[in-house]
mmCIF file of C-alpha atoms in Angstrom:
data_model
loop_
_atom_site.group_PDB
_atom_site.id
_atom_site.type_symbol
_atom_site.label_atom_id
_atom_site.label_comp_id
_atom_site.label_asym_id
_atom_site.label_seq_id
_atom_site.Cartn_x
_atom_site.Cartn_y
_atom_site.Cartn_z
ATOM 1 C CA MET G 205 126.486 84.324 93.749
ATOM 2 C CA ALA G 206 124.836 84.899 90.331
ATOM 3 C CA SER G 207 121.274 86.143 90.405
ATOM 4 C CA THR G 208 118.472 84.253 88.908
ATOM 5 C CA PRO G 209 117.366 85.630 85.575
ATOM 6 C CA ALA G 210 113.911 87.366 85.754
ATOM 7 C CA ARG G 211 112.558 84.838 83.183
ATOM 8 C CA THR G 212 113.394 81.969 85.474
ATOM 9 C CA ARG G 213 111.875 83.662 88.519
ATOM 10 C CA GLN G 214 108.697 84.367 86.570
ATOM 11 C CA THR G 215 108.482 80.783 85.448
ATOM 12 C CA THR G 216 108.990 79.523 88.975
ATOM 13 C CA ALA G 217 106.323 81.832 90.224
ATOM 14 C CA ALA G 218 103.915 80.677 87.561
ATOM 15 C CA ARG G 219 104.572 77.148 88.462
ATOM 16 C CA LYS G 220 103.905 77.710 92.120
ATOM 17 C CA ARG G 221 100.569 79.515 91.273
ATOM 18 C CA ALA G 222 99.580 76.672 88.983
ATOM 19 C CA ALA G 223 100.492 74.168 91.697
ATOM 20 C CA ALA G 224 98.509 76.079 94.393
ATOM 21 C CA ARG G 225 95.260 75.744 92.379
ATOM 22 C CA PRO G 226 92.951 73.068 93.824
ATOM 23 C CA THR G 227 92.515 69.921 91.728
ATOM 24 C CA VAL G 228 89.117 69.201 93.327
ATOM 25 C CA ALA G 229 86.188 71.486 92.456
ATOM 26 C CA PRO G 230 85.171 73.412 95.709
ATOM 27 C CA GLY G 231 81.523 72.090 95.435
ATOM 28 C CA ASP G 232 82.890 68.528 95.718
ATOM 29 C CA LEU G 233 84.125 69.391 99.238
ATOM 30 C CA GLY G 234 80.712 70.621 100.485
ATOM 31 C CA PHE G 235 81.651 74.249 100.652
ATOM 32 C CA GLU G 236 82.381 77.199 98.377
ATOM 33 C CA PRO G 237 85.454 79.440 98.651
ATOM 34 C CA ILE G 238 84.934 82.421 100.883
ATOM 35 C CA ARG G 239 85.432 85.770 99.040
ATOM 36 C CA ILE G 240 86.874 88.503 101.192
ATOM 37 C CA ALA G 241 86.704 92.121 99.809
ATOM 38 C CA SER G 242 89.965 93.910 99.152
ATOM 39 C CA ASP G 243 90.896 96.501 101.676
ATOM 40 C CA ASP G 244 90.098 99.339 99.320
ATOM 41 C CA GLU G 245 86.473 98.173 99.101
ATOM 42 C CA VAL G 246 85.965 98.576 102.790
ATOM 43 C CA PRO G 247 84.828 101.996 103.929
ATOM 44 C CA ASP G 248 86.787 103.545 106.838
ATOM 45 C CA GLU G 249 83.744 104.918 108.903
ATOM 46 C CA ARG G 250 84.693 106.202 112.319
ATOM 47 C CA VAL G 251 82.404 106.894 115.395
ATOM 48 C CA PRO G 252 83.098 108.994 118.498
ATOM 49 C CA LEU G 253 84.290 107.043 121.560
ATOM 50 C CA PHE G 254 85.245 109.709 124.007
ATOM 51 C CA TYR G 255 85.907 113.498 124.394
ATOM 52 C CA ILE G 256 88.655 115.191 126.164
ATOM 53 C CA GLY G 257 87.452 118.700 126.645
ATOM 54 C CA ASP G 258 86.028 119.494 123.241
ATOM 55 C CA ASP G 259 88.481 117.182 121.371
ATOM 56 C CA GLU G 260 86.650 114.211 119.806
ATOM 57 C CA TYR G 261 88.386 110.778 119.597
ATOM 58 C CA THR G 262 87.001 108.143 117.375
ATOM 59 C CA ILE G 263 87.240 104.428 116.617
ATOM 60 C CA PRO G 264 86.431 102.503 113.461
ATOM 61 C CA LYS G 265 82.732 101.679 113.197
ATOM 62 C CA HIS G 266 83.620 98.159 112.335
ATOM 63 C CA ILE G 267 86.992 97.033 113.689
ATOM 64 C CA PRO G 268 88.666 94.643 111.225
ATOM 65 C CA ARG G 269 88.594 90.919 112.263
ATOM 66 C CA GLY G 270 92.315 90.927 111.608
ATOM 67 C CA VAL G 271 92.733 93.157 114.597
ATOM 68 C CA ALA G 272 90.823 90.824 116.806
ATOM 69 C CA LEU G 273 92.803 87.873 115.578
ATOM 70 C CA GLN G 274 96.042 89.745 116.303
ATOM 71 C CA TYR G 275 94.769 90.618 119.822
ATOM 72 C CA LEU G 276 93.761 87.062 120.586
ATOM 73 C CA ARG G 277 97.109 85.693 119.367
ATOM 74 C CA HIS G 278 99.009 88.210 121.510
ATOM 75 C CA ALA G 279 96.643 87.562 124.529
ATOM 76 C CA ALA G 280 97.388 83.851 124.231
ATOM 77 C CA GLU G 281 101.060 84.538 124.415
ATOM 78 C CA VAL G 282 101.232 87.220 127.161
ATOM 79 C CA GLY G 283 97.749 87.403 128.736
ATOM 80 C CA HIS G 284 94.747 89.682 128.024
ATOM 81 C CA GLU G 285 95.907 92.558 130.312
ATOM 82 C CA VAL G 286 99.325 92.918 128.635
ATOM 83 C CA ALA G 287 97.704 92.505 125.137
ATOM 84 C CA THR G 288 95.176 95.263 125.716
ATOM 85 C CA ALA G 289 97.549 98.260 125.294
ATOM 86 C CA PRO G 290 98.598 97.275 121.751
ATOM 87 C CA LEU G 291 94.938 96.673 120.970
ATOM 88 C CA LEU G 292 94.078 100.206 122.213
ATOM 89 C CA ILE G 293 96.846 101.845 120.209
ATOM 90 C CA ARG G 294 95.911 99.949 117.084
ATOM 91 C CA VAL G 295 92.175 100.771 117.351
ATOM 92 C CA LEU G 296 92.435 104.402 118.764
ATOM 93 C CA GLY G 297 95.625 105.429 116.994
ATOM 94 C CA GLU G 298 98.744 106.837 118.640
ATOM 95 C CA ASP G 299 97.405 110.375 119.149
ATOM 96 C CA ALA G 300 94.252 109.291 120.915
ATOM 97 C CA TYR G 301 96.103 106.819 123.080
ATOM 98 C CA MET G 302 98.686 109.464 124.109
ATOM 99 C CA ALA G 303 95.822 111.861 124.908
ATOM 100 C CA LEU G 304 94.325 109.213 127.340
ATOM 101 C CA GLU G 305 97.736 108.492 128.713
ATOM 102 C CA GLN G 306 98.433 112.175 129.467
ATOM 103 C CA SER G 307 94.979 113.109 130.703
ATOM 104 C CA ARG G 308 94.976 113.854 134.380
ATOM 105 C CA ALA G 309 91.147 113.986 134.500
ATOM 106 C CA LEU G 310 90.681 110.403 133.186
ATOM 107 C CA THR G 311 89.003 108.245 135.929
ATOM 108 C CA GLN G 312 89.490 104.536 136.329
ATOM 109 C CA ASP G 313 85.800 103.917 135.479
ATOM 110 C CA GLN G 314 86.122 105.915 132.307
ATOM 111 C CA LEU G 315 89.271 103.945 131.330
ATOM 112 C CA ASP G 316 87.661 100.632 132.149
ATOM 113 C CA ARG G 317 84.634 101.447 130.025
ATOM 114 C CA ILE G 318 86.845 102.659 127.002
ATOM 115 C CA VAL G 319 88.840 99.340 127.237
ATOM 116 C CA GLU G 320 85.561 97.304 127.526
ATOM 117 C CA ILE G 321 84.035 98.960 124.540
ATOM 118 C CA ILE G 322 87.053 98.461 122.405
ATOM 119 C CA VAL G 323 87.529 94.832 123.420
ATOM 120 C CA GLU G 324 83.747 94.198 122.716
ATOM 121 C CA GLN G 325 83.859 95.961 119.359
ATOM 122 C CA ALA G 326 87.042 94.118 118.393
ATOM 123 C CA LEU G 327 85.917 90.708 119.404
ATOM 124 C CA GLY G 328 82.263 91.148 118.585
ATOM 125 C CA LYS G 329 79.203 90.320 120.733
ATOM 126 C CA GLN G 330 79.405 86.533 119.940
ATOM 127 C CA GLU G 331 82.666 86.269 121.916
ATOM 128 C CA LYS G 332 81.068 87.772 125.094
ATOM 129 C CA GLU G 333 77.823 85.733 124.688
ATOM 130 C CA GLY G 334 79.900 82.607 123.962
ATOM 131 C CA LYS G 335 81.763 83.021 127.355
ATOM 132 C CA ALA G 336 78.384 83.477 129.081
ATOM 133 C CA ASN G 337 77.046 80.361 127.542
ATOM 134 C CA ARG G 338 80.119 78.347 128.576
ATOM 135 C CA ARG G 339 79.787 79.564 132.201
ATOM 136 C CA GLY G 340 76.042 78.849 132.554
#
């Protein structure tokens, strides 16, 4: 099968970009486009979550919303309990997760609190408050 010449591919790509542009001005729809910063504009600040001995383990100060969306999608497919382990690995990192997994001193209360903090940080306070409002 012959490959498509580069010029044709560029022309096709240019047509697709042109076709994707809206024909209606955003203001006509009652909203403006939402601008999301590029990943390199977002600082990667981390805060301590737990210590094992003198070793500090951290999580991002602000967990990206994409992580929450991934968790919610996975939870819808397999349930919240099963979706929690991948969330922990994604937020903590493999080394911190393995440290927890291998710790013989970790109590159930400590693990529950670590999971609770990560889920709250990932989903945000509004998710927890929204559930409380729906119940009451």
